[in-house]
Tab-separated table of C-alpha atoms in Angstrom:
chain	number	residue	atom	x	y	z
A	14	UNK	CA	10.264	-59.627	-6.961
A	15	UNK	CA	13.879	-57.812	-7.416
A	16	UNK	CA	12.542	-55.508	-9.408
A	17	UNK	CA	8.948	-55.262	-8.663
A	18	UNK	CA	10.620	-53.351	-5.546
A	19	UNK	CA	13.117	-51.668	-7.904
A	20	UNK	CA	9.552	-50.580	-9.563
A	21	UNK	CA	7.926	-49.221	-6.452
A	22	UNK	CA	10.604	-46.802	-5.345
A	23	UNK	CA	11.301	-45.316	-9.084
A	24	UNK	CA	7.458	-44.726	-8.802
A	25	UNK	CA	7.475	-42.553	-5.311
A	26	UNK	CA	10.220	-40.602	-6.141
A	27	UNK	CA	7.753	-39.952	-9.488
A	28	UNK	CA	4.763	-39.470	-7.667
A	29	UNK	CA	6.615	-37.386	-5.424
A	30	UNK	CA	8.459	-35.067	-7.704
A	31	UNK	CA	4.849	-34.467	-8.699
A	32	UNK	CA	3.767	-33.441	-5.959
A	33	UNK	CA	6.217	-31.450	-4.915
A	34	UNK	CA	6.441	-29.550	-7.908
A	35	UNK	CA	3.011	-28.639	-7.210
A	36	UNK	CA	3.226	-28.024	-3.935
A	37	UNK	CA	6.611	-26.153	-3.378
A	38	UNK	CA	5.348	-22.679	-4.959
A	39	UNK	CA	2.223	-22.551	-2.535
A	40	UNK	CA	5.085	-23.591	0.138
A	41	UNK	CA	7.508	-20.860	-1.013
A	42	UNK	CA	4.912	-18.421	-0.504
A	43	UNK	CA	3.377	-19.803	2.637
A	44	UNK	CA	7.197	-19.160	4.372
A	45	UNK	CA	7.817	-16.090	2.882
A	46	UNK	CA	4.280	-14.867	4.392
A	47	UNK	CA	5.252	-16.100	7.779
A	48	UNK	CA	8.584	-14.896	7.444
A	49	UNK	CA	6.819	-11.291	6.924
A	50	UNK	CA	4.324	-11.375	9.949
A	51	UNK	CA	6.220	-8.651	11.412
A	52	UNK	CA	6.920	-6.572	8.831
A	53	UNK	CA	3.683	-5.000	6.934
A	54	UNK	CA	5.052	-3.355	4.298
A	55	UNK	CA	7.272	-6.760	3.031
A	56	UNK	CA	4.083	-8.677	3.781
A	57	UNK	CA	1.639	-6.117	2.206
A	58	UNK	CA	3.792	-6.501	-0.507
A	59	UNK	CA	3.359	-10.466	-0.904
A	60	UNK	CA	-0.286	-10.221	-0.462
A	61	UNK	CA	-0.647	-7.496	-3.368
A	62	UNK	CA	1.149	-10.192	-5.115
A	63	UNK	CA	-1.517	-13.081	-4.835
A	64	UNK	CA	-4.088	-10.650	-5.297
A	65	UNK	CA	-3.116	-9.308	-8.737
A	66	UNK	CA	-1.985	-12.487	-9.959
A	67	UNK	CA	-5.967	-13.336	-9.343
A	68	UNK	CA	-7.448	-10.522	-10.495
A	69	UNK	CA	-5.700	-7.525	-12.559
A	70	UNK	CA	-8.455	-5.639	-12.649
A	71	UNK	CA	-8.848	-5.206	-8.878
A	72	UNK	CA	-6.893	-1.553	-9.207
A	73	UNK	CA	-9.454	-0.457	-11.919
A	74	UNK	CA	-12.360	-1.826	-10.141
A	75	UNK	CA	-11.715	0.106	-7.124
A	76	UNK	CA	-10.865	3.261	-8.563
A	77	UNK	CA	-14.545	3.141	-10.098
A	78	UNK	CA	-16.107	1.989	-6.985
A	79	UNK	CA	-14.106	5.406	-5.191
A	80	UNK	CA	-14.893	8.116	-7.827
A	81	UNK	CA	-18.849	7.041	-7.172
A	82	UNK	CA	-18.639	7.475	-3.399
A	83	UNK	CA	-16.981	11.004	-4.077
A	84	UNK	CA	-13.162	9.749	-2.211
A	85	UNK	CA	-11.359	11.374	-4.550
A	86	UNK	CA	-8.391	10.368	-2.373
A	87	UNK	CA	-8.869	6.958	-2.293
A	88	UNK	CA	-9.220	7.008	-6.039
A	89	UNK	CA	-5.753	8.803	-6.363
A	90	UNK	CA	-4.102	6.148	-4.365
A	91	UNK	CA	-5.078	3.411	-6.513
A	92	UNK	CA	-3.784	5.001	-9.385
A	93	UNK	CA	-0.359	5.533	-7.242
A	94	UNK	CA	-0.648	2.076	-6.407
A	95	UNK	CA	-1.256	1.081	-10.680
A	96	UNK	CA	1.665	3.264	-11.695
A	97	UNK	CA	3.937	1.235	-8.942
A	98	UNK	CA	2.868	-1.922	-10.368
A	99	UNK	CA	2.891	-1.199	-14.044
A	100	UNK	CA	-0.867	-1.327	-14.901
A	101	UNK	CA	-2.220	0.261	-17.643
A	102	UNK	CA	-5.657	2.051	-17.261
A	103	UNK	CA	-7.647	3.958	-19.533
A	104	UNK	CA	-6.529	7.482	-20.081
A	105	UNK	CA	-10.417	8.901	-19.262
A	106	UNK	CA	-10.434	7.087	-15.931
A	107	UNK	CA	-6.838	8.982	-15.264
A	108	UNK	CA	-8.421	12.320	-16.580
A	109	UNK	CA	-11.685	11.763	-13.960
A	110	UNK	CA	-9.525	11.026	-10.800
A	111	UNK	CA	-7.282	13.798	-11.907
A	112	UNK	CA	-10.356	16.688	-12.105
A	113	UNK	CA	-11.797	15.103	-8.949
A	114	UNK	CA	-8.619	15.438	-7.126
A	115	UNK	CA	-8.078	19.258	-8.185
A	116	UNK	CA	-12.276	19.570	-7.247
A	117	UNK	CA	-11.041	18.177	-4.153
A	118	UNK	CA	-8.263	20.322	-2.998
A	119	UNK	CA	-9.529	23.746	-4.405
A	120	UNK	CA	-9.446	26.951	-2.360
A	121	UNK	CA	-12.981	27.141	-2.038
A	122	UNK	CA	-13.822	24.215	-0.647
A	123	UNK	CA	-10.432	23.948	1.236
A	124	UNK	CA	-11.828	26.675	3.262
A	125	UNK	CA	-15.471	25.483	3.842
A	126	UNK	CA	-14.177	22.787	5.049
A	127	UNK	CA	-11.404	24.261	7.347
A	128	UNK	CA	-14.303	26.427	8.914
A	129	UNK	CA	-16.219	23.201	9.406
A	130	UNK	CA	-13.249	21.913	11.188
A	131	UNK	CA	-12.787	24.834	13.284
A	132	UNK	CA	-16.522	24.926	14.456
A	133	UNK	CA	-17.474	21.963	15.137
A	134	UNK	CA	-14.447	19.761	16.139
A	135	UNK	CA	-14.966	17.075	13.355
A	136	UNK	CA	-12.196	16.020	10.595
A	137	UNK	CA	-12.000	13.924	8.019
A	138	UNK	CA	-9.934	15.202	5.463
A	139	UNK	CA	-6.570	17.718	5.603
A	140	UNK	CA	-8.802	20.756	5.716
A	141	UNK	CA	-11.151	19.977	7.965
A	142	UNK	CA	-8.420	18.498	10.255
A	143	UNK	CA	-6.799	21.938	10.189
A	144	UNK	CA	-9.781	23.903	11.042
A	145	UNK	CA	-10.011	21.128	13.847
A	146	UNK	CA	-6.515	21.529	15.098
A	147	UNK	CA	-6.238	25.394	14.870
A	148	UNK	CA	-8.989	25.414	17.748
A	149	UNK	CA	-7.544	23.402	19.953
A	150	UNK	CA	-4.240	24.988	19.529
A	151	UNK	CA	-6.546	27.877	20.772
A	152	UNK	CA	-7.546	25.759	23.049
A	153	UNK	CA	-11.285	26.585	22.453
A	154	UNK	CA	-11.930	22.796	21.095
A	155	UNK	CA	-10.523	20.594	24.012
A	156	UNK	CA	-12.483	23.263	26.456
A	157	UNK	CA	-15.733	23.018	24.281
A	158	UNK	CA	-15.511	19.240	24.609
A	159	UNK	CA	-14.141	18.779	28.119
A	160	UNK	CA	-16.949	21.709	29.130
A	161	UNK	CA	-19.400	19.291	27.773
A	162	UNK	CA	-18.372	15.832	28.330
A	163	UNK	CA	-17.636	17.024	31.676
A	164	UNK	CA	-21.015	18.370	32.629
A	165	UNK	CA	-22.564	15.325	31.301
A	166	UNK	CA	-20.266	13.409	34.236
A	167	UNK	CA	-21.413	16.171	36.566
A	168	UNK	CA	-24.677	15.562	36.346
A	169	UNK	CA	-24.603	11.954	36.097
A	170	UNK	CA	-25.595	11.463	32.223
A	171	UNK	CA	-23.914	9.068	29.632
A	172	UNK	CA	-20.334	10.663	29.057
A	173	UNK	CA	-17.802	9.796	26.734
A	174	UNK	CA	-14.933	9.123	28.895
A	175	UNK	CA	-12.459	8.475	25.543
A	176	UNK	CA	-13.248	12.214	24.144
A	177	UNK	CA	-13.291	14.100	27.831
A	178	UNK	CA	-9.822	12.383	28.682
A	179	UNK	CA	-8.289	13.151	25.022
A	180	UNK	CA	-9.517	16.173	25.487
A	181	UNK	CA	-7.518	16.756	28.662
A	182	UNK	CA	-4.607	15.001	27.213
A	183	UNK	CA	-4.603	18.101	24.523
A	184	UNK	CA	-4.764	20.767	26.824
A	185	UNK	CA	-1.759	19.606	28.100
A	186	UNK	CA	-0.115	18.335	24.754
A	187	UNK	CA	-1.708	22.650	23.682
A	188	UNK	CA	0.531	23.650	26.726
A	189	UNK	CA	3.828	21.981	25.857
A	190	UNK	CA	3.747	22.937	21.845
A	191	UNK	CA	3.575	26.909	22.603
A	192	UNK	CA	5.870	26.176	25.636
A	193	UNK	CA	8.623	24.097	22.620
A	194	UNK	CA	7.258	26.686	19.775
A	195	UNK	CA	5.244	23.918	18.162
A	196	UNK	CA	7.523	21.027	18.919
A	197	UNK	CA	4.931	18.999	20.397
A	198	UNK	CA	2.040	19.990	17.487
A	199	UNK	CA	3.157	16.759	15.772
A	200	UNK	CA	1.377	15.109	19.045
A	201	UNK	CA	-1.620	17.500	19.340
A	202	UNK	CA	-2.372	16.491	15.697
A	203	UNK	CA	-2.746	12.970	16.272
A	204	UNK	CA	-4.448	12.995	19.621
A	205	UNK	CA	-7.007	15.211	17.710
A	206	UNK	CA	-7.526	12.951	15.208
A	207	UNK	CA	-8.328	10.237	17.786
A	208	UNK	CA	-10.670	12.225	19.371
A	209	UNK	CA	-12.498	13.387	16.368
A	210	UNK	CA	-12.747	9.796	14.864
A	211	UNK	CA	-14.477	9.020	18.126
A	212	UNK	CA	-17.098	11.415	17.566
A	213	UNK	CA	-17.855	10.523	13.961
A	214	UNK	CA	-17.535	6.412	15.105
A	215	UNK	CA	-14.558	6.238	13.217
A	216	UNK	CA	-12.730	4.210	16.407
A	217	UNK	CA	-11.984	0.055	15.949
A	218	UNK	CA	-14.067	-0.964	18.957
A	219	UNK	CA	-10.670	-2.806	20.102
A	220	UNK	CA	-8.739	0.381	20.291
A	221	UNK	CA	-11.538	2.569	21.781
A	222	UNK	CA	-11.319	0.109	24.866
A	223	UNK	CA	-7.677	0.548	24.952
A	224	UNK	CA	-7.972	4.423	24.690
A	225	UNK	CA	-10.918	4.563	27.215
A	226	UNK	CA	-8.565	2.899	29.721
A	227	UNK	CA	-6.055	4.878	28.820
A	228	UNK	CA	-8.165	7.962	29.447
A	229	UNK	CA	-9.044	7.390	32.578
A	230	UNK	CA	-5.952	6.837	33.954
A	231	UNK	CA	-4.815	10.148	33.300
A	232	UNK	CA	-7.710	12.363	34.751
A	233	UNK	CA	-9.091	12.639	38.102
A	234	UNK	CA	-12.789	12.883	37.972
A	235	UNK	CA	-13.522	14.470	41.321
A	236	UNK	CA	-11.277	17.180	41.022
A	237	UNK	CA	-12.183	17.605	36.837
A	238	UNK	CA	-15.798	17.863	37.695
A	239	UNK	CA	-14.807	21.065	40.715
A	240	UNK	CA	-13.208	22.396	37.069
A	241	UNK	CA	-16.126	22.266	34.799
A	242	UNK	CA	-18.465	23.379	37.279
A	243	UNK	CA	-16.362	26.556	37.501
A	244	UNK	CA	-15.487	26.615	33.942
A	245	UNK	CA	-16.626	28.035	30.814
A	246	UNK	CA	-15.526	28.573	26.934
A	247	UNK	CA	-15.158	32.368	27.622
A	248	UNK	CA	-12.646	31.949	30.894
A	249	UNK	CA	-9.973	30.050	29.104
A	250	UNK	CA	-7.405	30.414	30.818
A	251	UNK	CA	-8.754	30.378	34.490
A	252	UNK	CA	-10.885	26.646	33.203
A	253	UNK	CA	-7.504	25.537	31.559
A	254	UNK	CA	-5.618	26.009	34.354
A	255	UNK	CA	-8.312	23.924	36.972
A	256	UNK	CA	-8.424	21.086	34.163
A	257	UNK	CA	-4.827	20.715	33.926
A	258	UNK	CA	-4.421	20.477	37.213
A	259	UNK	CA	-6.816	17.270	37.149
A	260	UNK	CA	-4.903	16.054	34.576
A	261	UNK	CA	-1.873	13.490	35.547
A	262	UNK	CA	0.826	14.110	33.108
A	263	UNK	CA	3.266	11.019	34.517
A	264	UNK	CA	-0.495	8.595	33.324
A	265	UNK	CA	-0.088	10.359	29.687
A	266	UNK	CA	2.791	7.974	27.775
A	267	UNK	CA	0.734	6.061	26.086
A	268	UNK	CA	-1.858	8.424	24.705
A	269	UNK	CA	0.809	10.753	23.775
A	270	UNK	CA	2.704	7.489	21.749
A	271	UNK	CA	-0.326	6.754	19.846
A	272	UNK	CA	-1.257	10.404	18.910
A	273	UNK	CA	2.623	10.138	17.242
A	274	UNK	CA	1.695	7.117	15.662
A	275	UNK	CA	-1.465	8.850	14.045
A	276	UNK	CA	0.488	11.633	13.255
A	277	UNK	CA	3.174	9.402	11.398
A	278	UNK	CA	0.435	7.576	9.366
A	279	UNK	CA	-1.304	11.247	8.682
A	280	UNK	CA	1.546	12.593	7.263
A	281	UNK	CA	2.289	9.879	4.710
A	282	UNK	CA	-1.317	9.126	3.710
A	283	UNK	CA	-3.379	12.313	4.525
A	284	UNK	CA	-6.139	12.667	7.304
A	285	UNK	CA	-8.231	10.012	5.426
A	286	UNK	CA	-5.549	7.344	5.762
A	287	UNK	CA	-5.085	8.227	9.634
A	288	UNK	CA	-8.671	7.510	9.908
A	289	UNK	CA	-9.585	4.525	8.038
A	290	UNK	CA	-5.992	3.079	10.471
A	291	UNK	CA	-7.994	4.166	13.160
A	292	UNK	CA	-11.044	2.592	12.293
A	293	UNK	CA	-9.601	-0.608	11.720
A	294	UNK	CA	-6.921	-0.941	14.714
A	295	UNK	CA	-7.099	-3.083	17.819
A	296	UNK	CA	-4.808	-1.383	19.622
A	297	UNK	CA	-2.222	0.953	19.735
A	298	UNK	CA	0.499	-1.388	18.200
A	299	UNK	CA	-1.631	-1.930	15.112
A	300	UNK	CA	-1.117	1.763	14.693
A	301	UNK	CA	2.290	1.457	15.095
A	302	UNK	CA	2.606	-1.351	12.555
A	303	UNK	CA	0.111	1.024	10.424
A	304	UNK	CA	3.191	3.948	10.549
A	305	UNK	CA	5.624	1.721	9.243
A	306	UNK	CA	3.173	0.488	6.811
A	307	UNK	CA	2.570	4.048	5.531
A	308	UNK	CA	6.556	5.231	5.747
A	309	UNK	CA	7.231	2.323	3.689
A	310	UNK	CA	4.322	2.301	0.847
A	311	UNK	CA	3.384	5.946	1.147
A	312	UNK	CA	0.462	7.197	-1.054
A	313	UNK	CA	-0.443	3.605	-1.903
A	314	UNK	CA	-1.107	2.733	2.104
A	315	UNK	CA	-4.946	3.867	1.556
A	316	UNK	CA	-5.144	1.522	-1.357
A	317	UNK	CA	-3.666	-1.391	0.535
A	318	UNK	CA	-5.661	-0.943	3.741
A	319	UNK	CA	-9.112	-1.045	1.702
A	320	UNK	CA	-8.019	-3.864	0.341
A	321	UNK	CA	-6.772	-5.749	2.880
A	322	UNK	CA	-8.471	-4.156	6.374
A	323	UNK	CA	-6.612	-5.079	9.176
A	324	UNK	CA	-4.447	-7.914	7.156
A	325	UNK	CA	-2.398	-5.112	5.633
A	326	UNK	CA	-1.084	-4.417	9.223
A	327	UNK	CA	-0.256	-8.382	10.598
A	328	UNK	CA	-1.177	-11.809	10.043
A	329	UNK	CA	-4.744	-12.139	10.443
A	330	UNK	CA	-5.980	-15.876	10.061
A	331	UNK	CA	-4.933	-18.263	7.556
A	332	UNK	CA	-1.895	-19.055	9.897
A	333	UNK	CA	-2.453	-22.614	9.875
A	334	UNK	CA	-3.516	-23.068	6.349
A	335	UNK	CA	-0.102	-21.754	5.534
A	336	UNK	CA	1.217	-23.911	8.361
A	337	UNK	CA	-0.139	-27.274	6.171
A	338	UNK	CA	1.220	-25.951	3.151
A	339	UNK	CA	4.408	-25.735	4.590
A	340	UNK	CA	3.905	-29.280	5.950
A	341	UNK	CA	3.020	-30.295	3.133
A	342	UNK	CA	5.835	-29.911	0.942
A	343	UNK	CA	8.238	-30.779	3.811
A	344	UNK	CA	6.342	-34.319	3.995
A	345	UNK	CA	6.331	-34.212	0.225
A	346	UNK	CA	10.296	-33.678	0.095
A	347	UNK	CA	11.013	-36.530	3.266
A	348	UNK	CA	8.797	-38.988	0.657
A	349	UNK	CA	10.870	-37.687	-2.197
A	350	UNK	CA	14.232	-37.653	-0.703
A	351	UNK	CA	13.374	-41.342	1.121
A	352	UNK	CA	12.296	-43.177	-2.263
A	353	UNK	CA	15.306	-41.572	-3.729
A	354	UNK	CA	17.338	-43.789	-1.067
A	355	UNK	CA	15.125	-46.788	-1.484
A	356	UNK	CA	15.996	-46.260	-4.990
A	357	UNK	CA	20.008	-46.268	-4.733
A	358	UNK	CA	19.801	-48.913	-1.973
A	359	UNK	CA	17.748	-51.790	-4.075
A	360	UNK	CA	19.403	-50.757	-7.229
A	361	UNK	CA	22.747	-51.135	-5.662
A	362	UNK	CA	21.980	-54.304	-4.069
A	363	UNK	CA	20.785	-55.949	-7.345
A	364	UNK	CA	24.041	-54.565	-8.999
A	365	UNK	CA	26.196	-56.364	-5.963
A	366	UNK	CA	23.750	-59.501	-6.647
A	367	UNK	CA	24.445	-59.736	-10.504
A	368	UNK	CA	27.791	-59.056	-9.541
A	369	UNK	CA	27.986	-61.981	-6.987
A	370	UNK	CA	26.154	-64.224	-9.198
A	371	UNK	CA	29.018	-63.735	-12.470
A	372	UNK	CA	31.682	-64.299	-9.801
A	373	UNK	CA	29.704	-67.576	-8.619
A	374	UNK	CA	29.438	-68.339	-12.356
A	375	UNK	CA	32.970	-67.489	-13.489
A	376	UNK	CA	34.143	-70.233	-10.127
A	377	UNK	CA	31.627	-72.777	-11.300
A	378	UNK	CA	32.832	-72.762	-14.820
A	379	UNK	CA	36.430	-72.862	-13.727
A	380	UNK	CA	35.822	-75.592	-11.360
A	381	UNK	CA	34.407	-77.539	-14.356
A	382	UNK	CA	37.126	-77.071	-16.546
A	383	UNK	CA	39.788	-78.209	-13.813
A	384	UNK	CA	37.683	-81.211	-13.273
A	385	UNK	CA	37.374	-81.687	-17.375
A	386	UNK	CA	41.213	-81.663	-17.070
A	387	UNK	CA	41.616	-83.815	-14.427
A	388	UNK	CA	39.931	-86.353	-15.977
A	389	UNK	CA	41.494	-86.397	-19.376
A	390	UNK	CA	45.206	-86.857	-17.603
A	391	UNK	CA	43.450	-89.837	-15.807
C-alpha cells in the first residue's frame, strides 16, 4: 500500500510535467497578449507572430491579392512588412509591385488625381487628398459642402449632419492655419480626411455616431441655416464670416483631437492608411491607438491592419480563451508542484519508517543477545 501511494504521486507529477510542457507555451503567449492589450504595436507584433508561424505565405498571398485590385500601396507595404521579417519572395513579384508603385506615383496621374481632389472634395490617395485640401485651404470646399448640406437642412431634406459640422469645424481650423502660417494645416488635413471618408462610406459606423455627436455640438442650426440662406460659393468671405459665427469654437476639442490623430496615422502610412483606420475605428481612441500603431510600425501599418482589422488596434475577443489558457497552466503547475510534495512527503515517511523499523530490529536483536547471555551465566 506504501508504495502503491509512493506510485500515484511519481505518476501526477509525470502526467503533469506533461501537461504542462504542453500547455506553458500557449500560456506564455496568452500573458504576453494580455500584457500587450494596451499597446498595439507590441501586440501587433505578437499576433504577426502566430500568424506566420501558421502560414508563411500569408505576405506573398496578399501582395498578389493587392496588385489584382490595382492598391499598389497596399502591395508595397507587404513587401516592407517581408523585408522586416526576413521573407524571401520571388524577384518578379518585387519587380511588379515596384513598376506599379512608380505607375502609381507618376506626374501624370499625380495630377489627374490632385484635380479630382480639388473638384470634387473626395480623397483617397496623397494626390487626391491634396487637391482636396488645397480647396478648403481656399476655403471653396468646406463652403461648397456646408452651402449644400446646409440647404438640404433648410429645406427640411435628409442632411448629413457629420459632413455639414466638419465642414464648419474646417472653416474655422482654415481660419487659424493662415492666422499661425500653416500651424494648424496638420489639423485641417485630418478633419478633411474625415469628412471625405464620409462621403465615399469610408466611416466605421461606431465612429460616425461619435463624430455626428460631436458635430452637432459645435454648430448652431438656427443661426447656420440664416448663413446659408444668405450664402453662396462666390461671396466667400461675407458666407464664411456668418458660418463661423454659428460655429462654437469652445464645442470643437474633440473634433480637432481626432483630425490630429488622422493626421498622425496619414503621415506614417499615406492617405490610404488614414482611411482604411477610419473605416475600421469605433471611436476616436481607436484612432488614437491607430497613431501609435503607425509611429511605431510605419509603412508596414497598412499591411497589419488588413490583416488584422480592428485587432491590430486592441484586444478584440478571444479574451477569455486566453484567460483558460492561462488557467490552465496555472492549475497544471498547482497539480505539478502539489504531487511534487506528495512525492517528498510519502517518500520521506517510508525512509523514517525503514528507518524506525532497523532501529526496532537492531533493539530486538540486542535484547536477545542479553537474554542469550543471561541465561548461559545461569
Amino acid at each position: 500500500m506504501k508504495w502503491l501511494r509512493i506510485s500515484t504521486a511519481l505518476t501526477g507529477i509525470a502526467a503533469c510535467g506533461f501537461m504542462l510542457v504542453q500547455i506553458a507555451p500557449h500560456a506564455r503567449e496568452a500573458g504576453a497578449i494580455l500584457a500587450a492589450q494596451d499597446d498595439p504595436a507590441v501586440l501587433s507584433e505578437l499576433k504577426l507572430d502566430a500568424l506566420l508561424r501558421q502560414n508563411d505565405r500569408v505576405v506573398q498571398d496578399n501582395i498578389e491579392a493587392a496588385l489584382a485590385a490595382g492598391d499598389a500601396d497596399l502591395a508595397d507595404s507587404f513587401v516592407a512588412l517581408a523585408r522586416d521579417r526576413n521573407i524571401a519572395l520571388p524577384d518578379d513579384l518585387l519587380s511588379r509591385v515596384g513598376d506599379a508603385v512608380k505607375a502609381e506615383n507618376s506626374t501624370s496621374q499625380f495630377a489627374k488625381r490632385f484635380a479630382t481632389g480639388l473638384v470634387t472634395g473626395n480623397a483617397d490617395d496623397v494626390a487626391s487628398l491634396s487637391g482636396t485640401v488645397a480647396g478648403d485651404l481656399f476655403v471653396f470646399g468646406d463652403i461648397r459642402d456646408i452651402v449644400r448640406e446646409g440647404k438640404h437642412l433648410a429645406m427640411g431634406e435628409d442632411t448629413d449632419r457629420l459632413v455639414l459640422g466638419l465642414a464648419a469645424a474646417g472653416l474655422a481650423v482654415t481660419a487659424a492655419t493662415y492666422v499661425s502660417a500653416g500651424g494648424a494645416a496638420p489639423v485641417r488635413a485630418g478633419l478633411t480626411l474625415v469628412k471625405d471618408a464620409r462621403k465615399v462610406g469610408r466611416l466605421g459606423e461606431g465612429l460616425a455616431a461619435w463624430a455626428g455627436r460631436s458635430a452637432r455640438e459645435v454648430v448652431d442650426t438656427p443661426m447656420l441655416r440664416n448663413a446659408v440662406a444668405k450664402g453662396s460659393v462666390f461671396r466667400p468671405g461675407e458666407t464664411v464670416s456668418a458660418i463661423k459665427a454659428a460655429f462654437r469654437a469652445e464645442k470643437a476639442g474633440a473634433l480637432v483631437r481626432l483630425g490630429k490623430d488622422v493626421t498622425r496615422v496619414a503621415g506614417k502610412t499615406g492617405t490610404r492608411g488614414a482611411m482604411d483606420t477610419l473605416r475600421i475605428a469605433e471611436g476616436p481612441k481607436d484612432v488614437a491607438r491607430a497613431a501609435r500603431l503607425a509611429e511605431a510600425q510605419g509603412s508596414k501599418t497598412r499591411a497589419i491592419m488588413k490583416l488584422f482589422g480592428r485587432g491590430a488596434l486592441l484586444l478584440i475577443g478571444g479574451a477569455f480563451d486566453l484567460a483558460m489558457w492561462l488557467f490552465g497552466a496555472m492549475l497544471t503547475l498547482f497539480g505539478l508542484l502539489s504531487s511534487i510534495k506528495a512525492t517528498t512527503e510519502r517518500l520521506t515517511q517510508a525512509w523514517c519508517d525503514r528507518k524506525r523499523a532497523r532501529r526496532l530490529r537492531r533493539a530486538q536483536i540486542a535484547a536477545e543477545a542479553a537474554l542469550a547471555n543471561a541465561a548461559a551465566t545461569a
